[in-house]
Coordinates of C-alpha atoms in Angstrom, one line a residue:
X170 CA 0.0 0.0 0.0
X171 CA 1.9 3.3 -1.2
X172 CA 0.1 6.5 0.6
X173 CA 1.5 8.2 -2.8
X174 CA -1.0 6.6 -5.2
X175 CA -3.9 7.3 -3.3
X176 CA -6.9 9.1 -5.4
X177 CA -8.5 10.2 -2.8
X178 CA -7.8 13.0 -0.8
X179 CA -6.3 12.5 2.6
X180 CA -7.2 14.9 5.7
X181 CA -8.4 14.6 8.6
X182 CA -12.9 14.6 8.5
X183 CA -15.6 14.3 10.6
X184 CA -17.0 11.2 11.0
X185 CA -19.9 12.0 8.1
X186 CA -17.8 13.4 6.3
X187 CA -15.8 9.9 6.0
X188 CA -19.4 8.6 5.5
X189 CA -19.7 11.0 2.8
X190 CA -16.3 10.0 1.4
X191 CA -16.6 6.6 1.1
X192 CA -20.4 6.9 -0.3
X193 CA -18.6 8.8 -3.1
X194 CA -16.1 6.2 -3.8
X195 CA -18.9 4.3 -4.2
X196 CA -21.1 6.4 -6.2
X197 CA -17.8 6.9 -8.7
X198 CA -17.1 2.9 -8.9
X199 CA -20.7 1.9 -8.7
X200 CA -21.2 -0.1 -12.0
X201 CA -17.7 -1.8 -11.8
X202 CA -18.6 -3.2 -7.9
X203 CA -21.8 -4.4 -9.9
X204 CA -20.4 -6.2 -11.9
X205 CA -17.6 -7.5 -9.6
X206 CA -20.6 -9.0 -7.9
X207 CA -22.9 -10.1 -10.7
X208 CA -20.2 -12.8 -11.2
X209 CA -19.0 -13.9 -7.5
X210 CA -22.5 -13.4 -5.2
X211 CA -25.0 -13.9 -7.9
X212 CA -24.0 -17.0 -9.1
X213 CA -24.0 -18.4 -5.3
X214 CA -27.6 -17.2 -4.7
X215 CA -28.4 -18.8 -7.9
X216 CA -27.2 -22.2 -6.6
X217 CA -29.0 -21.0 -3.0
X218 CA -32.2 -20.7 -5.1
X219 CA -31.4 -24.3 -6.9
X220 CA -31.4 -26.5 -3.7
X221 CA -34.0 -24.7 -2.1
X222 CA -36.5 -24.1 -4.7
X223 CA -39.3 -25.8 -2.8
X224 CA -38.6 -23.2 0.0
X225 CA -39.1 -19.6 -0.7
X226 CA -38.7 -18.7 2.9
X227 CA -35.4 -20.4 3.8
X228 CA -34.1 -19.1 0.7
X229 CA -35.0 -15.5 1.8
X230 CA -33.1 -16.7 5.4
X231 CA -29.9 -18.0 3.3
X232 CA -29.3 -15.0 1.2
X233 CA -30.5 -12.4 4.1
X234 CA -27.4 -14.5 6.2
X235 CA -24.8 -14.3 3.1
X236 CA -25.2 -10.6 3.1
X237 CA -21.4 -10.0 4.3
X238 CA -19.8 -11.7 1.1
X239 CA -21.2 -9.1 -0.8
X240 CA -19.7 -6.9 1.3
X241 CA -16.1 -8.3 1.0
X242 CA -16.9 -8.3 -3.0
X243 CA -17.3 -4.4 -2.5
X244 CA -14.5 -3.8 -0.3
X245 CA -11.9 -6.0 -2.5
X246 CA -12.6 -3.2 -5.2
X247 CA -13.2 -0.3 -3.5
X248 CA -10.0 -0.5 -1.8
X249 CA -7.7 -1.5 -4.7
X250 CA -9.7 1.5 -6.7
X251 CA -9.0 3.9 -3.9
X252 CA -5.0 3.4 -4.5
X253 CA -5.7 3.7 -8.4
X254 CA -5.4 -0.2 -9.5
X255 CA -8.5 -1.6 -9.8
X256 CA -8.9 -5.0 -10.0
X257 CA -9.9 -6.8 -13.1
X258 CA -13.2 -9.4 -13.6
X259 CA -10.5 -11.9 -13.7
X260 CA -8.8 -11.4 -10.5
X261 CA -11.5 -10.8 -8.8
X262 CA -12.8 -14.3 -9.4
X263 CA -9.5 -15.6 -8.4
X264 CA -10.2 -14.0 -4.6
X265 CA -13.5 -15.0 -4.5
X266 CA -12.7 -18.6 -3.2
X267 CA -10.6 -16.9 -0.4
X268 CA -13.0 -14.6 0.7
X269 CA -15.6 -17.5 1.2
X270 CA -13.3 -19.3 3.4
X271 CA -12.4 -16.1 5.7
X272 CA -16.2 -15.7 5.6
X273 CA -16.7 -19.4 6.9
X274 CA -14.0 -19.2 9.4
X275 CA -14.2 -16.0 10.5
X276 CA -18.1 -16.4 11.7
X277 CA -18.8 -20.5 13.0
X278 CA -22.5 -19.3 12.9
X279 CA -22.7 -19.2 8.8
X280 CA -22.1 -23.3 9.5
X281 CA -24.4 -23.3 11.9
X282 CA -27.4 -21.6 10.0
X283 CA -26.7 -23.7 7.0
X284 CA -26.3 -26.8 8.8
X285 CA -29.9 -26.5 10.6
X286 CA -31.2 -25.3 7.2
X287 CA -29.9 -28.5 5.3
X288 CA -31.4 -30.5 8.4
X289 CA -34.9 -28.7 8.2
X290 CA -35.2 -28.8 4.2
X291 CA -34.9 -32.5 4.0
X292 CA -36.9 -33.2 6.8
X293 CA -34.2 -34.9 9.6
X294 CA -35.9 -32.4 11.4
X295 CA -39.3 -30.8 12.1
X296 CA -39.7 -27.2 10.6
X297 CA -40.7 -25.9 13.4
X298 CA -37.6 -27.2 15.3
X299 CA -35.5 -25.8 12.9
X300 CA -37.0 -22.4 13.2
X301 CA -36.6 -22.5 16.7
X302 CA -32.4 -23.8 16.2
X303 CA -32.0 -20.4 14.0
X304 CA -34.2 -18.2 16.8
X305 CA -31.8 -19.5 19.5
X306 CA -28.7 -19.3 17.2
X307 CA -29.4 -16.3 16.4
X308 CA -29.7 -14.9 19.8
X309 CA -26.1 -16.5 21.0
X310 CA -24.8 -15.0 17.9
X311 CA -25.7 -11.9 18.4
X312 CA -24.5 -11.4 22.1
X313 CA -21.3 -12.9 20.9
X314 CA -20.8 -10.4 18.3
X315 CA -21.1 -7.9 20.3
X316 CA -18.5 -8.9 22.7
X317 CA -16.2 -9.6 20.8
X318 CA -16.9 -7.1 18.2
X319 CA -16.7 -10.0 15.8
X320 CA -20.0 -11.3 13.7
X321 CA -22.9 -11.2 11.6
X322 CA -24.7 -9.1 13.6
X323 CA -22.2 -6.1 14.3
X324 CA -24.1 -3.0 12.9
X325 CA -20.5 -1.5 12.6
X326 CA -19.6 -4.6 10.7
X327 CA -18.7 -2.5 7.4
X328 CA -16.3 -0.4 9.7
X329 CA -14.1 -3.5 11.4
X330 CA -14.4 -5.4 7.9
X331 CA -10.9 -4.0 6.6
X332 CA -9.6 -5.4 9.6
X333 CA -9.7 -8.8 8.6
X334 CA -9.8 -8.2 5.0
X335 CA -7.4 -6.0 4.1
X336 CA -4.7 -5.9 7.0
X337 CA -5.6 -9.7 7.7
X338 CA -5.9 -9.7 11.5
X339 CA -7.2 -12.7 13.7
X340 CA -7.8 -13.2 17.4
X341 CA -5.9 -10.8 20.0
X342 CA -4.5 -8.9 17.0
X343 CA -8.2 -8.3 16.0
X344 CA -9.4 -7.3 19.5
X345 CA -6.7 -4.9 20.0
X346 CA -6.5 -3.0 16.5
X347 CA -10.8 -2.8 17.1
X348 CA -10.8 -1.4 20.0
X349 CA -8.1 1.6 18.8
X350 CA -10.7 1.9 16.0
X351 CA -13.7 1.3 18.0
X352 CA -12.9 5.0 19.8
X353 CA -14.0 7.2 16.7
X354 CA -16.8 6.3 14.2
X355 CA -18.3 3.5 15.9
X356 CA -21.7 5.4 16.3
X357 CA -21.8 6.9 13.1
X358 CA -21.5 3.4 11.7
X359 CA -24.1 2.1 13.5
X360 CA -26.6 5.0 12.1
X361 CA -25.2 4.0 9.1
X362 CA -26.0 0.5 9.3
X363 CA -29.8 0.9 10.6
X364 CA -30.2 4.0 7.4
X365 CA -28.8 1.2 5.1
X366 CA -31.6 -1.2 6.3
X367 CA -34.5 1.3 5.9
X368 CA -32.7 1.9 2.3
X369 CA -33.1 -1.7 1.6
X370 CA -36.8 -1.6 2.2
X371 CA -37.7 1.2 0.6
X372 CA -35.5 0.5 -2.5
X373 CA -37.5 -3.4 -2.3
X374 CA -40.7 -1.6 -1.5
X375 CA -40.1 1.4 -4.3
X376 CA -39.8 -1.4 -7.3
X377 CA -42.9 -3.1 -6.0
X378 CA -45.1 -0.6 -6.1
X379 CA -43.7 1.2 -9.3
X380 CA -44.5 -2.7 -10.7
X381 CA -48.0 -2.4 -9.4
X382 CA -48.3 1.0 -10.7
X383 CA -47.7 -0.5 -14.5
X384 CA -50.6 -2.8 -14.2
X385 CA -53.3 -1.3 -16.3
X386 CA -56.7 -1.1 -13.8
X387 CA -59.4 -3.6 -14.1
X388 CA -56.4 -6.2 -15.5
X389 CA -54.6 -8.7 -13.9
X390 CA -56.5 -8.2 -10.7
X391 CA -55.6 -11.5 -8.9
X392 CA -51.7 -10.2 -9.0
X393 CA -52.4 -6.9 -7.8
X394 CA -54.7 -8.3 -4.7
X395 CA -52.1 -10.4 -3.7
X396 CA -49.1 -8.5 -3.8
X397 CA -50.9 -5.2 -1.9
X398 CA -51.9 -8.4 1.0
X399 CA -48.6 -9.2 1.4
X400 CA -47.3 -5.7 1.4
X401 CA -49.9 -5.1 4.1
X402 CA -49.5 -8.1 6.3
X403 CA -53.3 -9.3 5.2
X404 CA -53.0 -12.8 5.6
X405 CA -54.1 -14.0 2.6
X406 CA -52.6 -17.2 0.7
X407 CA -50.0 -16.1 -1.0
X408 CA -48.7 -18.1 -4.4
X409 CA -45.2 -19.3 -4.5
X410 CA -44.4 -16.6 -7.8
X411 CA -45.1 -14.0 -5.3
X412 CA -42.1 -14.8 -2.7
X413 CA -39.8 -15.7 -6.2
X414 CA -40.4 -12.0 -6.7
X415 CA -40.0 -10.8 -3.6
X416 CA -36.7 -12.9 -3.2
X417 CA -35.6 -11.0 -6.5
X418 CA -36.4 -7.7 -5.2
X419 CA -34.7 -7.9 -2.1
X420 CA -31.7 -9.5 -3.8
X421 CA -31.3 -6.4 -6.0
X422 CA -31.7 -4.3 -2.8
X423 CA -29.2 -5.9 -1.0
X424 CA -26.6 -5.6 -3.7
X425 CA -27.3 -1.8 -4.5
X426 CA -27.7 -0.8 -1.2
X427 CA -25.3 -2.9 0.3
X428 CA -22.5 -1.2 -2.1
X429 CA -22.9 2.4 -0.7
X430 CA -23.0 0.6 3.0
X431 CA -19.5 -1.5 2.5
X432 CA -18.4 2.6 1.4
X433 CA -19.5 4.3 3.8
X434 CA -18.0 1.6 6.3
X435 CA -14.5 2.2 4.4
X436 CA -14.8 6.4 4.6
X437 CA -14.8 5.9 8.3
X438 CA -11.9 3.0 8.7
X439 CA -10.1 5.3 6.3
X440 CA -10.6 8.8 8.6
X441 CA -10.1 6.4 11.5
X442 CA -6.2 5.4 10.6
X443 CA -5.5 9.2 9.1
X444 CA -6.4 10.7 12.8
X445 CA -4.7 7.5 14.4
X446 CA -1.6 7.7 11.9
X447 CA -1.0 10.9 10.8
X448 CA -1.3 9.6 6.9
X449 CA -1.8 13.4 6.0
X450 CA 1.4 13.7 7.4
X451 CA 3.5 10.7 5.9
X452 CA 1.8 11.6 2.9
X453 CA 3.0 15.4 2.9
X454 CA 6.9 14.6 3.7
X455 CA 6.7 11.9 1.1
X456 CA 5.8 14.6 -1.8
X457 CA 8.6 16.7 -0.3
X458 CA 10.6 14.0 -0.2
X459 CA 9.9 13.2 -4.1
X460 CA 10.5 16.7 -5.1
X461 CA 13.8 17.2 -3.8
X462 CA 15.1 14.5 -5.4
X463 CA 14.1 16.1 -8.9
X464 CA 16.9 18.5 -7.8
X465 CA 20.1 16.2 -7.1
X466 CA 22.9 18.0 -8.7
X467 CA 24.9 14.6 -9.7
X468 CA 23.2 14.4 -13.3
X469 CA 25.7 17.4 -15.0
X470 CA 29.3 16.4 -13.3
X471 CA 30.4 19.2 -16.1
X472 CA 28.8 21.8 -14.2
X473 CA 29.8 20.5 -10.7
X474 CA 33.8 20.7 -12.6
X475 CA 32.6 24.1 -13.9
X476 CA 31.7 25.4 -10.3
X477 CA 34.7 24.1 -8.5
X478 CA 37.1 25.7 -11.1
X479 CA 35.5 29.2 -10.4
X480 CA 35.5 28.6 -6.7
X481 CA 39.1 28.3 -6.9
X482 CA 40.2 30.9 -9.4
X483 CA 38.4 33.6 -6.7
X484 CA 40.2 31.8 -3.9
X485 CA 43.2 32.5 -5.6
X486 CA 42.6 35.8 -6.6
X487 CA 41.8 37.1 -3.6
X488 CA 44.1 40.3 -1.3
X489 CA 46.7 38.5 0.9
X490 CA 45.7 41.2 3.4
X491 CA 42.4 39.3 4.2
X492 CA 44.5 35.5 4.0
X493 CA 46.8 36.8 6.5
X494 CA 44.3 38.0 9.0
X495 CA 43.5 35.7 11.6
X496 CA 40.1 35.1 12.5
X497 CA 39.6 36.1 16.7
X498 CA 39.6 32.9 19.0
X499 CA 36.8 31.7 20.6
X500 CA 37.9 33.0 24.1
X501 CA 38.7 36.5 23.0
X502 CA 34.4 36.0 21.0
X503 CA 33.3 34.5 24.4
X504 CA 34.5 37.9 26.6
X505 CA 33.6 40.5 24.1
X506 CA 30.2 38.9 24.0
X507 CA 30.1 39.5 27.9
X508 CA 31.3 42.7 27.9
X509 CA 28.0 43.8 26.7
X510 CA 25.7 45.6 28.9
X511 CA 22.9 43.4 28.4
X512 CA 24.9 40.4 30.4
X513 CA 25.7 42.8 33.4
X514 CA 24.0 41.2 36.6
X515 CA 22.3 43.4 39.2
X516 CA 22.5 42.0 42.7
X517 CA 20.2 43.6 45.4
X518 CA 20.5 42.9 49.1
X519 CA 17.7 43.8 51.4
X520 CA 18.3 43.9 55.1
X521 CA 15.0 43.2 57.8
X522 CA 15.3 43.9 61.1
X523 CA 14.4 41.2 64.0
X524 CA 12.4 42.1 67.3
X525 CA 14.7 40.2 69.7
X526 CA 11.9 40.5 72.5
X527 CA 9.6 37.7 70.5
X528 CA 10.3 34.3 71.8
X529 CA 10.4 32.0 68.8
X530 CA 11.0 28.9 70.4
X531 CA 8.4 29.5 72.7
X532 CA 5.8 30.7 70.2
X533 CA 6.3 27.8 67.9
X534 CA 5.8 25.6 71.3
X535 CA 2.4 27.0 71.8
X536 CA 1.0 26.8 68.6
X537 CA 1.5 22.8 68.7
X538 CA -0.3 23.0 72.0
X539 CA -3.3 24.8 70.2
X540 CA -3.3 22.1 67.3
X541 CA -3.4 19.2 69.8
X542 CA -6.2 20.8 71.9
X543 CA -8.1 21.2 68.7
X544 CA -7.6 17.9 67.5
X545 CA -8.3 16.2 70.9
X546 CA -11.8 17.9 70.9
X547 CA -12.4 16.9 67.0
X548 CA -11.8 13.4 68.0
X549 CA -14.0 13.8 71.4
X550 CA -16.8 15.0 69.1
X551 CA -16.7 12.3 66.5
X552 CA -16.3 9.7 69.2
X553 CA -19.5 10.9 71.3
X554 CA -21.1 11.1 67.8
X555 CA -20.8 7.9 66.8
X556 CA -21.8 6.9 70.4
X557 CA -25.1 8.7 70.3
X558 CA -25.7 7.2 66.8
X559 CA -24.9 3.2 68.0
X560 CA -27.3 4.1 70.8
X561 CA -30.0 4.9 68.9
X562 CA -29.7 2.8 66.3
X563 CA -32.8 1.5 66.0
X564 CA -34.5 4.6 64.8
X565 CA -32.8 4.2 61.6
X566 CA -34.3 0.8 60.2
X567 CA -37.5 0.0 59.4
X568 CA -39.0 -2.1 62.3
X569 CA -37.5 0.2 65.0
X570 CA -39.7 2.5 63.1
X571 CA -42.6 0.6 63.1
X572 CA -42.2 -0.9 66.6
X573 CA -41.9 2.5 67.9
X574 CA -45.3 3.8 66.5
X575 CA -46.5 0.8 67.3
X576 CA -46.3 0.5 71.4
X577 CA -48.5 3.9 71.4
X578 CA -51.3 2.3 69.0
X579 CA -53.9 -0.1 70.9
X580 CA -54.4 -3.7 69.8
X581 CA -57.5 -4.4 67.3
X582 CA -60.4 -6.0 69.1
X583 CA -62.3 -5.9 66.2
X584 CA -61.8 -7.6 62.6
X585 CA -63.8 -7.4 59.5
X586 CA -67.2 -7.5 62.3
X587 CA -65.5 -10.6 63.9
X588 CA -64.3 -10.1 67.6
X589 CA -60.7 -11.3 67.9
X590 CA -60.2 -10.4 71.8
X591 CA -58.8 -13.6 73.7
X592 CA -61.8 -13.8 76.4
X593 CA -64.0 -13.9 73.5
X594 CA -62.4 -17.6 72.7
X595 CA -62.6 -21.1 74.3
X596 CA -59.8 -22.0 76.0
X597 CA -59.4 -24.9 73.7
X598 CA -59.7 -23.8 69.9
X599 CA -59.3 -26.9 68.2
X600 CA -61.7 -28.8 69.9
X601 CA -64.2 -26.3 69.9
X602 CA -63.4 -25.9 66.5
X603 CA -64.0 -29.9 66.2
X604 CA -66.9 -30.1 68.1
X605 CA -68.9 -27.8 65.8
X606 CA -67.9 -28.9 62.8
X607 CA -69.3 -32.4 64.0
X608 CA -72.7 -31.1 64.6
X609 CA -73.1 -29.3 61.7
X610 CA -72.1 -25.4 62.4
X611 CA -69.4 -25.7 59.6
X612 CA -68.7 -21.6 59.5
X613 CA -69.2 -21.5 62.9
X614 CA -66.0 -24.1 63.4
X615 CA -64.1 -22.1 60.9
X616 CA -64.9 -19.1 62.6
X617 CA -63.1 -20.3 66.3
X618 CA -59.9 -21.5 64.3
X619 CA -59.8 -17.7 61.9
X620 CA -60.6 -15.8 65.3
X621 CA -57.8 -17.7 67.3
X622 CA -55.2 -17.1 64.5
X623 CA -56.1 -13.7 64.3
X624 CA -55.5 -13.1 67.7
X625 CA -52.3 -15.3 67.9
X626 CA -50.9 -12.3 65.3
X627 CA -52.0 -9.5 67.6
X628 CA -51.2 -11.1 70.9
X629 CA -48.2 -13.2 70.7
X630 CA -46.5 -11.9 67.3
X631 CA -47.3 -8.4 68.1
X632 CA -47.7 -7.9 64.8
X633 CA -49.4 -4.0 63.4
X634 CA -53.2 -5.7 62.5
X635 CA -55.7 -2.8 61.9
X636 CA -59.6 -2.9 62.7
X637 CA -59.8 -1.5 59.0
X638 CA -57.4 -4.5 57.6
X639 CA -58.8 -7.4 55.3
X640 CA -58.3 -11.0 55.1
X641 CA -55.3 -10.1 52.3
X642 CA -53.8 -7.6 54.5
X643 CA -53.6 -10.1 57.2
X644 CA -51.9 -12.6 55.2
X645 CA -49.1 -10.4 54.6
X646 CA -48.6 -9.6 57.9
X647 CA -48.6 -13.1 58.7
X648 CA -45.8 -13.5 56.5
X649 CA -43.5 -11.7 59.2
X650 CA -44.2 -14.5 61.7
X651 CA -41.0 -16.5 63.2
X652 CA -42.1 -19.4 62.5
X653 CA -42.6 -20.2 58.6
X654 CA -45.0 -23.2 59.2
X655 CA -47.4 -20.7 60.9
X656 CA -47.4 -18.7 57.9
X657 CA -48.6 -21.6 56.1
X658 CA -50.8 -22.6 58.0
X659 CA -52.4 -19.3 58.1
X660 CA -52.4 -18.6 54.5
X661 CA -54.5 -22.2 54.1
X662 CA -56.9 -21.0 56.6
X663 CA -57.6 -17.8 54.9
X664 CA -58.5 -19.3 51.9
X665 CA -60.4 -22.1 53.2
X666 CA -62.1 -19.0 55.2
X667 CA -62.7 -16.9 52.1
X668 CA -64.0 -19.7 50.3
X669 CA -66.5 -20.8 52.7
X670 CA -67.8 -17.2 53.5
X671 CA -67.9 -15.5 50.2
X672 CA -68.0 -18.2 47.6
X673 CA -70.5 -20.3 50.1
X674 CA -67.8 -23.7 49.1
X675 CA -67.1 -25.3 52.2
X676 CA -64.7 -27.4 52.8
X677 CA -64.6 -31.7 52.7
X678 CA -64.0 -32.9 56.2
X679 CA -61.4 -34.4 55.7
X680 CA -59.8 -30.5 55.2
X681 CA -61.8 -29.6 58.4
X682 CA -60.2 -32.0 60.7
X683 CA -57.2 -31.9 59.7
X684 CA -57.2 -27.6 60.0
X685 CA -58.0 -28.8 63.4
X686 CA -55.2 -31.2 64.0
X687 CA -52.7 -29.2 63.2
X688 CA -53.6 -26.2 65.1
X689 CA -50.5 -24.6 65.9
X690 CA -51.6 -21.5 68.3
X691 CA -52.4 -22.1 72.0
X692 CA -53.7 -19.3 73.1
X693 CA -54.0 -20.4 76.8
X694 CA -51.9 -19.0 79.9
X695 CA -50.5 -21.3 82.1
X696 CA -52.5 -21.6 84.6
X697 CA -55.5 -22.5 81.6
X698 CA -52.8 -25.4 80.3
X699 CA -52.7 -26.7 84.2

């Protein structure tokens, strides 16, 4: 690569304008990269299109996927244009089969994809299964591309191309000449990339409708109803011909497109190296360099003899006053330099008197006794501080908060119209409980075993129950018990409870006596268990 036979030329740009650059280089070589990829990429999609005939939409999948080998087809001439020796039909053919392999080897996925599409065309797999291979593929692929910058899915992927392509770099090489790179024009590319992809649509989307718009009314009906359905997602059954076209379309938007993509990609890897590199630099001592060896004076040795014959004829000729004078030495130069005003040095001495009454020693003395005295009491301060705060500690969290509004609030008596107080309750729950159920009061028995939980969350877990709270409310609050298994159990109460009073469902008996068995709350003093 020779900086001198660029065409281009080379300064330092803004980011769009290296967009702009490299649109232009494509804009200029447009027809050539056309037909660079009218015999490489075509005939590949052509063969795509042979084995998959029978299935439009993996087709559509395959080429979508093969998009970066068109771009390597762009960049192989774009670049060799740029430096003014563009590559011929020929040679480009003879890279093509290399830049399918870096393609392959460079991105595992391309193997992948076409693997699971082989697999669900001839039916070693289900469709649908192979759909869902891609979908997940698809997702690991692109969260490895973008960490390691690397991939079909990098929307900066015309911008680190060169990398691989042109200076031929793999692995850490890769990673560290990216992320030098990756510090200017890595958002612009990424614009760049999602304008391309609206591009392609509307350049698919612009011949389709200009085809439409060529269909006389009243004629050919049937085409024109089931092209505008698929344009607007309309569901309708749509013949094979139709995706053929489509395929075609997008093809031809892809490639034109694509070319002014892989350019615009280039104009910023190109701005990228000339800020990094100084080629605007290199490039201006090189054309210095070049022109002043136009000037070497060893191509006339008759003037060179010419010159030195004159040179010594005046030597010659010259007064033997002015050879015989000596020149001065460099000592007697040296001190009739320094004799000159201007190195005269100007010293100034400036007496201050001293109070000899002032007592340094002692003053000094004193002002390290003030410093410790102050630093002694900034110390005390903190220390009491942080006392005061450990002592109190409990004011800053949540439940000694809650626990300290809630000693000056009374306990709830009264629940949702159900009186919760403990002297309202047998002394024995779950055989009262038991009892009733057995004759027949089924919400009555209920009601002893919801009352007694109730008030085992008031009285014993001292937990914050409202007259105004509900059955929900109460099972969150039950959730702060000690004891995980009460929770439980109180959460299958409640909804035994609630489905027995509102929904009118009650409950099998084997549920009932076995709410009653495993009654966890006893609710009676000591002297009541005696």
């Amino acid at each position: 690569m020779k900086l001198e036979d660029i065409t281009a030329e080379i300064r330092p740009r803004t980011s769009w304008e290296a967009v702009d650059l490299g649109c232009a280089l494509a804009r200029r070589n447009f027809f050539k990269v056309f037909a660079a990829l009218t015999v490489t990429a075509f005939p590949l999609c052509l063969v795509i299109i042979a084995l998959l005939h029978q299935h439009p939409v993996w087709t559509l999948v395959a080429i979508w996927w093969l998009k970066p080998l068109f771009d390597r087809v762009s960049l192989h001439y774009l670049s060799k244009s740029l430096f003014g020796a563009p590559p011929t039909i020929k040679s480009t053919i003879k890279q093509w089969p290399r830049m399918i392999g870096r393609f392959l080897i460079g991105d595992w996925s391309t193997i992948i994809i076409a693997a699971t599409i082989a697999l669900g065309v001839s039916g070693i797999v289900p469709e649908e299964s192979a759909v869902a291979i891609v979908s997940i593929a698809i997702i690991i692929f692109i969260i490895t591309s973008l960490a390691t910058r690397r991939g079909r899915f990098l929307p900066w992927r015309s911008f680190l191309l060169p990398l691989s392509e042109l200076e031929h770099l793999k692995g850490k090489q890769y990673a560290a000449r990216s992320k030098i790179l990756f510090r200017r024009g890595s958002e612009e590319s990424t614009w760049l990339a999602l304008t391309c992809l609206l591009m392609e649509f509307a350049v698919a989307l612009g011949i389709l409708f200009l085809a439409l718009a060529f269909i006389p009314e009243g004629q050919n009906t049937d085409t024109e109803r089931i092209l505008m359905g698929l344009v607007t997602f309309s569901g309708e059954d749509v013949p094979a011909f139709v995706y053929w076209t489509l395929i075609g379309l997008y093809l031809v938007a892809v490639t034109v497109v694509g070319i002014f993509y892989t350019g615009g990609g280039f104009g910023l890897y190109l701005n990228s190296r000339t800020l990094l590199e100084g080629w605007d630099v290199e490039l201006s001592f090189r054309k210095l360099a070049a022109r002043l060896n136009d000037y070497r004076p060893t191509q006339n040795a008759a003037a060179l003899i010419i010159a030195a014959t004159t040179l010594a004829l005046t030597l010659s000729c010259s007064t033997p006053a002015a050879a015989q004078e000596s020149p001065p030495s460099a000592t007697e130069t040296i001190d009739s330099v320094l004799a000159h005003k201007d190195f005269i040095v100007h010293k100034r001495t400036i007496k201050e008197r001293v109070d000899d009454s002032v007592d340094l020693p002692q003053l000094n003395v004193l002002d390290g006794l003030l410093q410790l005295l102050f630093w002694a009491a900034v110390i005390v301060a903190l220390a009491a501080l942080v006392h005061l705060i450990y002592k109190n500690r409990h004011i800053f969290t949540v439940a000694g908060r809650a626990h300290a509004k809630e000693d000056n609030v009374p306990k709830a008596r009264t629940l949702m119209g159900m009186n919760v107080a403990p002297e309202t309750l047998p002394p024995d729950i779950a055989q009262a409980a038991r009892d009733a159920w057995n004759a027949g009061r089924c919400q009555e028995a209920l009601s002893f075993l919801y009352r007694g939980a109730i008030c085992w969350l008031i009285e014993k877990e001292n937990l914050p129950v409202h007259e105004s709270d509900t059955e929900g409310d109460c099972v969150r609050l039950a959730l702060r018990m000690t004891n995980p298994s009460h929770s439980h159990y109180f959460n299958e109460l409640t909804n035994h409870w609630i489905r027995l009073v509102y929904a009118k469902l009650p409950l099998d008996d084997d549920s009932a006596h076995r709410l009653c068995d495993q009654w966890p709350f006893d609710l009676r003093t000591p002297n009541q268990n005696s």
